[in-house]
Each structure stands twice: as structure tokens, then as C-alpha cells.
Coordinates of C-alpha atoms and ligand atoms in Angstrom, one line a residue:
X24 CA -52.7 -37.4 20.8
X25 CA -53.4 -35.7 17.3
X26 CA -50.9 -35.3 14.9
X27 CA -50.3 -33.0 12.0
X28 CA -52.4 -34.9 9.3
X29 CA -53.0 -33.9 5.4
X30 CA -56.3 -33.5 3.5
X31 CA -57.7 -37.6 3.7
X32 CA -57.0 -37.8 -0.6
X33 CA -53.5 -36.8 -0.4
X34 CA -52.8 -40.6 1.3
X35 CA -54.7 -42.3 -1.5
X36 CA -52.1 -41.1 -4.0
X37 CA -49.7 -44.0 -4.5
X38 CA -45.8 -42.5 -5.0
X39 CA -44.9 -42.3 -8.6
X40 CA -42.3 -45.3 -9.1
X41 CA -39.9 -43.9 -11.9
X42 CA -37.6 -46.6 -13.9
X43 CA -35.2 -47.9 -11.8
X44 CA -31.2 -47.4 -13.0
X45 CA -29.3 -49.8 -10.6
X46 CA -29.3 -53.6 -10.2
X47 CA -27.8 -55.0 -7.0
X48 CA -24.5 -56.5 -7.9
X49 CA -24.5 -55.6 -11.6
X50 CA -21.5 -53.0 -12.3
X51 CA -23.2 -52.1 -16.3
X52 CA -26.7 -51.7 -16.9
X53 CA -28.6 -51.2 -20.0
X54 CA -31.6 -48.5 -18.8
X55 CA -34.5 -48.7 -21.0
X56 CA -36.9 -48.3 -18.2
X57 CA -37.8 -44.0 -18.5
X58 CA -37.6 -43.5 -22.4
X59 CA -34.8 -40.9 -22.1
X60 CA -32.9 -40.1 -25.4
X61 CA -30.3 -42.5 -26.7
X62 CA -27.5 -39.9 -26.8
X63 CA -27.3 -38.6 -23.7
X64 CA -26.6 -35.1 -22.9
X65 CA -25.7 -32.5 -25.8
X66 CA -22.0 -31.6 -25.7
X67 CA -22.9 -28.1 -25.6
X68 CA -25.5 -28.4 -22.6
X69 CA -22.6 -30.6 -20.6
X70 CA -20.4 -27.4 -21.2
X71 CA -23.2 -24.9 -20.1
X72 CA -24.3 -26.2 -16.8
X73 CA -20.2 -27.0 -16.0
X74 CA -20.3 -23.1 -16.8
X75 CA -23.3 -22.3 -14.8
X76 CA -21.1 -23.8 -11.8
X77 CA -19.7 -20.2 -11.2
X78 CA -23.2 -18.5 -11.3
X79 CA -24.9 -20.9 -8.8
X80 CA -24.8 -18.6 -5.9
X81 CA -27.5 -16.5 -7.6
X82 CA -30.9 -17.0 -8.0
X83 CA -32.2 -17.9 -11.7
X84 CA -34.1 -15.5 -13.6
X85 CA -37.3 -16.2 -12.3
X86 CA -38.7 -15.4 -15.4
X87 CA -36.9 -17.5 -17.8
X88 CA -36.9 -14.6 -20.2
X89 CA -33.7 -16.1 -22.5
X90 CA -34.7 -19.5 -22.3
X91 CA -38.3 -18.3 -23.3
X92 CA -36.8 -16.0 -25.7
X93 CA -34.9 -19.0 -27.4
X94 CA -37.8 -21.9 -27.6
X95 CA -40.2 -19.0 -29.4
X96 CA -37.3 -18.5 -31.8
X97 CA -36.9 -22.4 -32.2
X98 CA -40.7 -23.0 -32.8
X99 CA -42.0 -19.2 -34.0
X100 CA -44.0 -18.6 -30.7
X101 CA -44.5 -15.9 -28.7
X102 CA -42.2 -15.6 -26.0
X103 CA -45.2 -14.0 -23.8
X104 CA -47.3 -16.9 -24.4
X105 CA -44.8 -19.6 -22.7
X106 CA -44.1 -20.4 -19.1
X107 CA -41.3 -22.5 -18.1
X108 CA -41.3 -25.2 -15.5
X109 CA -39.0 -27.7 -12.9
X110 CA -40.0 -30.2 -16.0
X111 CA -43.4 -30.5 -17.6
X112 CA -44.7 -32.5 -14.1
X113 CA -44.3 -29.1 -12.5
X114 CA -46.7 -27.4 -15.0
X115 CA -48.9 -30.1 -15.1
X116 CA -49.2 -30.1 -11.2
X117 CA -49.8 -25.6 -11.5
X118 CA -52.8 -26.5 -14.0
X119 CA -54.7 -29.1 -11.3
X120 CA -54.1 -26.9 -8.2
X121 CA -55.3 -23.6 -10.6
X122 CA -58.0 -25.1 -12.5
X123 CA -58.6 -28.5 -10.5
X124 CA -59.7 -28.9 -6.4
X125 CA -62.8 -30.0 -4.9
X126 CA -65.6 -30.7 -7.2
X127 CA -63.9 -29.7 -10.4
X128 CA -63.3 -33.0 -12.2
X129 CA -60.3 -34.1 -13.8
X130 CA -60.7 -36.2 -17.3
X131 CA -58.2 -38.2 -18.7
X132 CA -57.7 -41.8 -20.7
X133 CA -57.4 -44.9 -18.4
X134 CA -53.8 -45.5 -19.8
X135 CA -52.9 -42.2 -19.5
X136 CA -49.9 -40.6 -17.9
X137 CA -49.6 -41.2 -14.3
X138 CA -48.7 -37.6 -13.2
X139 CA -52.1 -36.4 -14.1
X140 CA -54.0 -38.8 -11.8
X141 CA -51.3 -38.0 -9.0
X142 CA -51.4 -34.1 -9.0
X143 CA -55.1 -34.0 -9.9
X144 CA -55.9 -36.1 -6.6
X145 CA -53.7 -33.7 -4.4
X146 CA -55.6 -30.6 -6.0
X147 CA -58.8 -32.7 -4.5
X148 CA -59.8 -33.1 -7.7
X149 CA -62.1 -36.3 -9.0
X150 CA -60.2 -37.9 -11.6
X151 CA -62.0 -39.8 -14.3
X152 CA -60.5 -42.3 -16.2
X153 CA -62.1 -43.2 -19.9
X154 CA -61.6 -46.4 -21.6
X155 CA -59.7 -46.6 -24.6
X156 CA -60.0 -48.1 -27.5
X157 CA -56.9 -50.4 -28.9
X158 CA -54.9 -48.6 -26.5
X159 CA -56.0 -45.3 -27.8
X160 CA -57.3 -42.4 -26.6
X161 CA -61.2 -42.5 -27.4
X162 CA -62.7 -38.8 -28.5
X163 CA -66.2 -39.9 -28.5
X164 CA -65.7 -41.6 -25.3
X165 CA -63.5 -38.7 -23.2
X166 CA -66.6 -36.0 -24.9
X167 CA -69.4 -38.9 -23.0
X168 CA -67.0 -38.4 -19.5
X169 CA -67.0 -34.6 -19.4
X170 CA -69.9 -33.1 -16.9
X171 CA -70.8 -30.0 -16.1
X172 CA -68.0 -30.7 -13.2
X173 CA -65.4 -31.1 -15.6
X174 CA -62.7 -28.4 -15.6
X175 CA -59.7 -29.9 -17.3
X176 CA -58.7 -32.6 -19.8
X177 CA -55.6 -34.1 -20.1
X178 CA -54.2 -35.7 -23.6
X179 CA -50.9 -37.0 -24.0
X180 CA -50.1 -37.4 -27.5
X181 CA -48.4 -39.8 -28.3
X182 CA -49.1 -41.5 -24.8
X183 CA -46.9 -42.8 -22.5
X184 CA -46.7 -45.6 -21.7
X185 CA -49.1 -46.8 -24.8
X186 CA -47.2 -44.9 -27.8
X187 CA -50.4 -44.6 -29.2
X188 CA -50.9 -41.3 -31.3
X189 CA -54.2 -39.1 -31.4
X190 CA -54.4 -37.2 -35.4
X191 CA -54.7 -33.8 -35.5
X192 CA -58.4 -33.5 -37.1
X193 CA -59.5 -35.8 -33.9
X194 CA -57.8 -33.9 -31.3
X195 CA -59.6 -30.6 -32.9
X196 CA -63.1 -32.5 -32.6
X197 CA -62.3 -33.0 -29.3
X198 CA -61.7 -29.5 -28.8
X199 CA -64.6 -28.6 -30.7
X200 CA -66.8 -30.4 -28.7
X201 CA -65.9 -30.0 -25.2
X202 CA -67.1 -27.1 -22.8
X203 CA -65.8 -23.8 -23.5
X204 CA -64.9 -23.9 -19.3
X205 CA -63.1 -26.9 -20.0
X206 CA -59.2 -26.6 -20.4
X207 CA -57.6 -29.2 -22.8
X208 CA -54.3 -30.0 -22.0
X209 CA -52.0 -31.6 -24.7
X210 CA -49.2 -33.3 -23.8
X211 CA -46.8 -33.6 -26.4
X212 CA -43.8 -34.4 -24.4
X213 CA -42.9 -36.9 -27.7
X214 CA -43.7 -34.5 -30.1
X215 CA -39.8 -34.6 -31.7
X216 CA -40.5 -38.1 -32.1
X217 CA -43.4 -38.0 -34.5
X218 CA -43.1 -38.5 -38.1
X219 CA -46.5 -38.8 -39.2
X220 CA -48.1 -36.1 -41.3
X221 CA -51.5 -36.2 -39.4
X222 CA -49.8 -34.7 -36.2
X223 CA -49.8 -31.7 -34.4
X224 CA -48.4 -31.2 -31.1
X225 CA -51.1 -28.7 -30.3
X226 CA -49.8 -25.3 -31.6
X227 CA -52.3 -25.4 -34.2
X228 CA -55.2 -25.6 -31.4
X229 CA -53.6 -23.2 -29.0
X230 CA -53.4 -20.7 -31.8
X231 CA -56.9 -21.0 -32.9
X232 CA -58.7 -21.4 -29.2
X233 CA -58.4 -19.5 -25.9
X234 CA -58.8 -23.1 -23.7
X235 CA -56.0 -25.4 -25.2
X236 CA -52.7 -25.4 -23.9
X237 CA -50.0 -27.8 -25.0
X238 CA -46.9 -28.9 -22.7
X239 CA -43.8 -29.8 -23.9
X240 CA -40.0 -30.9 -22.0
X241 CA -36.2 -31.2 -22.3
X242 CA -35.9 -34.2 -20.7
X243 CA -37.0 -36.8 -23.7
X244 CA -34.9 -36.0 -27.0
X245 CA -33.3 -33.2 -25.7
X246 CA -31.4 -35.5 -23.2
X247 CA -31.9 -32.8 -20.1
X248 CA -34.1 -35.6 -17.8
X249 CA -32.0 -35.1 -14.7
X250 CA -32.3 -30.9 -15.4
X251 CA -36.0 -31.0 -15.0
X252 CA -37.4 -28.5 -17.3
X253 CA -40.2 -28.6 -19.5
X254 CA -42.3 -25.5 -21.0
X255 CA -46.2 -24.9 -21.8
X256 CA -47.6 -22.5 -24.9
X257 CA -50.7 -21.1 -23.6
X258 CA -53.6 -18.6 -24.4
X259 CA -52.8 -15.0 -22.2
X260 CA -55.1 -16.0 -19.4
X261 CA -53.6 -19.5 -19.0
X262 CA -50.0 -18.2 -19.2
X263 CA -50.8 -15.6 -17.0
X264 CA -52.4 -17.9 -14.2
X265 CA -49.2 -19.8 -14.5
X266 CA -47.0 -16.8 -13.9
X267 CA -49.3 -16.3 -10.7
X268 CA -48.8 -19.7 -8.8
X269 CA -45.5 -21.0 -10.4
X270 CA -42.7 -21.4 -7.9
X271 CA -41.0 -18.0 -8.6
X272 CA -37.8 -19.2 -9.4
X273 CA -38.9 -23.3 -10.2
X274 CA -36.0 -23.5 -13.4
X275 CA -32.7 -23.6 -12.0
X276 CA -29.8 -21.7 -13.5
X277 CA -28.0 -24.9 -14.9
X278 CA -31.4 -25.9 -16.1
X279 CA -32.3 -23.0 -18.1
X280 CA -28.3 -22.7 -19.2
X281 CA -28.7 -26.5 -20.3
X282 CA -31.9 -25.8 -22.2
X283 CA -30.8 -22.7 -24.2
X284 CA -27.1 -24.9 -25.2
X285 CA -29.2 -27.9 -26.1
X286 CA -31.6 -25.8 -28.5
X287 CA -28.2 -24.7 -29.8
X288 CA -26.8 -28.0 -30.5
X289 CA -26.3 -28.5 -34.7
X290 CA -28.4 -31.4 -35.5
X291 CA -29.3 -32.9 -32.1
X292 CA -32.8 -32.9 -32.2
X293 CA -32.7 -34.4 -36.3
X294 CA -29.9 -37.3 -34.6
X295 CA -32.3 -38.2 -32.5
X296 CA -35.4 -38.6 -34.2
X297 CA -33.6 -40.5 -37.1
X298 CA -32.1 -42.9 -34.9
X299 CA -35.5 -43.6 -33.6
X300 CA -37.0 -44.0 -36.8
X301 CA -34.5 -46.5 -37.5
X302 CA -34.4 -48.1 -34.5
X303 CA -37.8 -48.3 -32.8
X304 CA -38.8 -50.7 -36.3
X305 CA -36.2 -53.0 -35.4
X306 CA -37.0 -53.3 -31.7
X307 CA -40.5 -53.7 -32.7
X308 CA -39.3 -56.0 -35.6
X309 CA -37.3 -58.7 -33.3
X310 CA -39.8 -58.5 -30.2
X311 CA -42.4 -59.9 -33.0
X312 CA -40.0 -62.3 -34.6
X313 CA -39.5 -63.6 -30.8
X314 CA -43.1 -64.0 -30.7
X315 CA -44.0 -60.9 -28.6
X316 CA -46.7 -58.7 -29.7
X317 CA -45.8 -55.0 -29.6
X318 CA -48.4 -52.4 -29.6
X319 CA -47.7 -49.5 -32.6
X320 CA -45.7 -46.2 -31.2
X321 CA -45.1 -43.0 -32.0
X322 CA -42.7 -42.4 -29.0
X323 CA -38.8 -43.5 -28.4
X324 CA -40.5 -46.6 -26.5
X325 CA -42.7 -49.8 -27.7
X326 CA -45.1 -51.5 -25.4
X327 CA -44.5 -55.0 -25.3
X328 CA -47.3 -57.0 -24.7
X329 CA -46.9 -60.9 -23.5
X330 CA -50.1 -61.7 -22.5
X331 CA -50.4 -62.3 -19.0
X332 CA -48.7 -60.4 -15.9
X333 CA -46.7 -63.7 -14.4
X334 CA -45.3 -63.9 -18.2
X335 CA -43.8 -60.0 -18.4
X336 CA -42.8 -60.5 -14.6
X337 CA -40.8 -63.6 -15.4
X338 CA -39.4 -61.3 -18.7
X339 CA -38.3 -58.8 -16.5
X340 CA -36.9 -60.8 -13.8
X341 CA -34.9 -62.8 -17.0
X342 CA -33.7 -59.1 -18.1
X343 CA -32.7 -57.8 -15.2
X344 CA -30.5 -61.0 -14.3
X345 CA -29.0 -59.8 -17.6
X346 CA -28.5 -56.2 -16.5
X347 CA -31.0 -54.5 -19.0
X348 CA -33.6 -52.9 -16.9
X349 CA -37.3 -51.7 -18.6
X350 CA -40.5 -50.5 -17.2
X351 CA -43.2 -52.4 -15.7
X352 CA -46.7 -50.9 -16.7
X353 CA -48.9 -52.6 -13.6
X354 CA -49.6 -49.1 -12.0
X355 CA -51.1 -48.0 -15.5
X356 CA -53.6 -50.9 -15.9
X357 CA -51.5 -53.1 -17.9
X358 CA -49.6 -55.9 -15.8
X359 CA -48.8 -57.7 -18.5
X360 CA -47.1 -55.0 -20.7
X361 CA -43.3 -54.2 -20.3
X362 CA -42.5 -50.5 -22.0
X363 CA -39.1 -50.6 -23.4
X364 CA -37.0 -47.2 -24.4
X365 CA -35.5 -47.3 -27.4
X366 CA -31.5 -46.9 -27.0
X367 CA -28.6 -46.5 -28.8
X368 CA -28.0 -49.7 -31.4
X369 CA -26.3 -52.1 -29.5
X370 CA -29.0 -51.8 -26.4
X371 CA -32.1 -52.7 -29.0
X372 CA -30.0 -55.4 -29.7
X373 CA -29.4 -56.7 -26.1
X374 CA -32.7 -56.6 -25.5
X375 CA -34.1 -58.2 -28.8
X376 CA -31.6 -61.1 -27.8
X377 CA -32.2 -61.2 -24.2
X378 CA -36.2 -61.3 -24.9
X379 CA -35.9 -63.9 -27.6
X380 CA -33.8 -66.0 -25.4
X381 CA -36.3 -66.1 -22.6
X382 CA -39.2 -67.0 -25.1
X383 CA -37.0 -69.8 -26.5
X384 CA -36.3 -71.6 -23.2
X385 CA -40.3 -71.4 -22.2
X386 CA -41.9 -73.0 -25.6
X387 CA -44.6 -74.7 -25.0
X388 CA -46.4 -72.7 -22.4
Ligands
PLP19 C1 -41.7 -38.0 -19.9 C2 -43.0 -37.4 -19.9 C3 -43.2 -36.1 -19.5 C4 -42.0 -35.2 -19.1 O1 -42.0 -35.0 -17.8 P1 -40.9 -34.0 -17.3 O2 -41.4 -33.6 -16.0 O3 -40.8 -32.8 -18.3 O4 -39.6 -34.7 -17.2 C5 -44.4 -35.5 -19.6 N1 -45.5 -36.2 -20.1 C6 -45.3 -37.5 -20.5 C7 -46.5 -38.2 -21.1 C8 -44.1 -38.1 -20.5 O5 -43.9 -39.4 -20.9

């Protein structure tokens, strides 16, 4: 008998496993495990998609023109030049299935983000997978990967689950010295995050070359995770690829209400970064003083590093007993990492104190 089977790569793609937010038999959980923001949901996006109830019987406006409308106001971009998806994930999977498939390779660093392996395998893609260098994206070393095969480069910047931060000048080398054919991706789905004067998020790039496109979501500071919407600023033929082979109506109406209210919220986006740049120091801060190394980050997450992979499994096993759940890091190369959000005060401190707890009762091995 034959049965319906897919393409032979689509059953080499592993599921994505997303932080968990239950544990059996524990009523309050602290979730650290999928670096949403500390604060929740803006007041005024709870109000909007309550609102959006009444309109739900309608399709969405497939084209996203007021949501589009309001991020160009928010960051002085062209409306035009922006395509909304269900999420960035969603526009990340459009550019491997439009610029990806069999024998166009796929380039991206080994500790990259795991959605660009996943939707670059289902486009039949090759995906390579450059070493990094301290955890960091390597320019000289992603420029060595590309091939006359190569067709698109993904960047996340910062990385997840690394935190590690790529500076402007070294993400326009890259540029500079990749294939015209080649399109760079940048994934700045932290950019809110990011104090450092040497960043960009990828505007810069996108303005000054007609083969960069940066990506960018709701669901990290803005609080809008369980929406799903993210956005990408593109050069015309990009954006207008996108418009071809997006889902026609992929952002819901609450998602697109939700977006526009959150963009309207007084202060929302400065709360959160400031609470981050207070916070993620003092997570790193007590992880070290417990004797954990922590890698540097410019996200709302640290990576915790403990040296082997049975010492973060026993970690995780000790925090979970204690109802605070993070992210193991195995399925990005790093088994003995734990990537831990940063949340609101009181959470940093559960977990500072739950970590150095564990370290204290195994001293000595
Ligand atoms: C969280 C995250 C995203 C956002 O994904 P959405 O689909 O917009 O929720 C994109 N890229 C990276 C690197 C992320 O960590």
C-alpha cells in the first residue's frame, strides 16, 4: 500500500520545541523560558483586541494598510516598503520558500535562531551552519560559507538564544562583501532592547542596498507573543515578492488591532527597555556571584552557562521543582547552557536564589 508521503527533507526537520508554561502539579509558575516582555500585555492592546471581538466575523485587511501606516510613522519608513506577517516566523518562512528550495543554499551562524534551519529545510534548501566565534556571529567566517549556491543569509542581531550583538560597521562589511544575488536577512527581533551606540537594527542597510531586508515582531517588548505578528522593511522587489506569496490575510484583526494600540501605548516600549537595563545586570550579576558564568546579552535573556549538560539538566530539573521554568538550549548546540528571560523584579530574584541554592548544596563537584 502507498500512502500520501511529503518531500524526504520535510521528516528531517525536528518540531520546534517552544518554552514550556505549565508544570504538573504546580498551580504558580515563574516563565522565563521564551523571553517575552516582563509587563505583559499593553492596557491599550488588551482593550483593542476585546474591541476587535465585534469585528471577528470579517476578514482582516489583507493588506495591513493601518497597521503599516502606523509602524512607518513610529520608525519614519515607508509604509510601501513593509509587509506584515502571522509573526516574524511567518516572514522568515515566505523568504526560504521565495528565495530558498533545491540547490539554493541557506547560510546562517551555528547558534543561530532555530526557525531559519526549520523553514529553510522545508523550502529544500541546504542549510549551512558557520562557527562562531565566542558565541558570536563570525563575518569573515559566514563571507568563507557563501557559494555561488548561496541565495540567502540569515543574521539575528542580537541572537537568540546567545544575546550576542553583531556592530553596525561589521554587519555593513558583511553586506559589502557578500554576492549581490545574495539576500541578507537581519533579524532584529531585540532591537528595542539594545542600548549600545554601535547598533543598528538594519534600517541603515536596507536604505543604502537593494538585497538587505530587516525583520522585526510584536511579540518581544511589545508583549503581543500570543497575537503573532511581526513586520519586515524591505527594498521594492523584496516587499513586493512578499505581497505575492504571503497568506492573503496571515495578520488577524485582533492582531493588527493589538499592534496599532500597543504602538500607541505612552511609554511602553521606554518601560520596558529600562527595566531591562536594570534588570538583565542583576540577573547576570547574582548568576556570577553563584558561580555561574553568563555569556554577555544584548536581549531580555542571559545565557547561562554551567559547564557541562548533566550540570544545566540537574539546574533545570532543581528550578522546575521550584516552579520557575527556563529554556534548555540542547537543540541549538549548547546542552549545557540554560537561557533565562529576564522578568519582572521579583522573578530575577527567584531565580538568582533558586540557582544559587542549587550551586550551594552541590560544592565540591
Ligand atoms: C522571538 C524571536 C523572533 C520572533 O518571532 P515571532 O514569530 O515574531 O514571534 C524572531 N527572531 C528571533 C531571533 C527571536 O528570538
Amino acid at each position: 500500500m502507498t500512502t500520501p508521503r511529503p518531500r524526504p527533507e520535510v521528516l528531517t526537520i525536528s518540531p520546534y520545541i517552544g518554552g514550556e508554561s505549565e508544570l504538573p502539579g504546580i498551580n504558580r509558575t515563574v516563565k522565563l523560558s521564551s523571553n517575552e516582555g516582563a509587563f505583559g500585555v499593553p492596557p491599550g492592546a488588551q482593550a483593542a483586541i476585546r474591541r476587535a471581538a465585534d469585528d471577528a466575523f470579517r476578514y482582516p485587511d489583507g493588506g495591513a494598510d493601518a497597521l503599516r501606516e502606523a509602524i512607518g510613522r513610529r520608525w519614519g519608513l515607508d509604509p510601501a516598503r513593509i509587509v506584515c506577517g502571522a509573526g516574524s516566523d511567518d516572514l522568515i518562512y515566505q523568504f526560504c520558500l521565495a528565495y530558498g528550495g533545491p540547490g539554493r543554499d541557506i547560510v546562517m551562524s551555528a547558534h543561530g535562531f532555530a526557525i531559519y534551519f526549520i523553514a529553510g529545510t522545508y523550502a529544500g534548501s541546504r542549510v549551512i551552519k558557520v562557527p562562531e566565534r565566542n558565541l558570536t556571529a563570525d563575518v569573515d567566517a559566514m563571507l568563507a560559507a557563501v557559494s555561488p549556491a548561496t541565495r540567502l543569509m540569515f543574521l539575528a542581531n542580537p541572537n537568540n538564544p546567545t544575546g550576542s550583538m553583531v556592530p553596525h560597521e561589521e554587519v555593513a562589511r558583511l553586506r559589502a562583501h557578500l554576492p549581490p544575488e545574495v539576500l541578507l536577512v537581519l533579524d532584529s527581533a531585540y532591537a528595542e532592547y539594545v542600548t549600545r551606540a554601535d547598533y543598528d537594527p538594519g534600517v541603515r542597510l536596507v536604505d543604502a542596498t537593494d538585497n538587505t531586508v530587516m525583520t522585526r515582531t510584536f511579540s518581544k517588548v511589545f508583549g503581543l507573543g500570543g497575537m503573532r505578528i511581526g513586520w519586515c522593511y524591505g527594498p521594492p522587489d523584496v516587499i513586493d515578492v512578499l505581497n505575492r506569496t504571503r497568506g492573503p490575510f496571515n495578520v488577524s484583526v485582533a492582531a493588527q488591532a493589538a499592534a496599532i494600540a500597543a504602538l500607541a501605548e505612552p511609554g511602553w516600549v521606554e518601560k520596558g527597555r529600562d527595566h531591562n537595563t536594570a534588570w538583565r545586570p542583576k540577573l547576570a550579576e547574582g548568576l556570577a556571584a553563584a558561580g555561574i558564568k553568563v555569556w554577555p546579552s544584548e536581549g531580555n535573556f542571559v545565557l547561562a552557562d554551567f559547564g557541562t549538560p548533566a550540570k544545566a539538566e540537574a539546574a533545570d530539573a532543581w528550578l522546575r521543582q521550584r516552579g520557575i521554568i527556563v529554556r534548555r538550549v540542547g537543540g541549538y548546540g549548547l546542552p549545557h547552557c540554560l537561557r533565562i528571560t529576564v522578568g519582572l523584579a521579583e522573578e530575577v530574584q527567584a531565580v538568582v536564589e533558586g540557582l544559587a541554592a542549587f550551586l550551594a548544596g552541590r560544592q565540591g563537584d
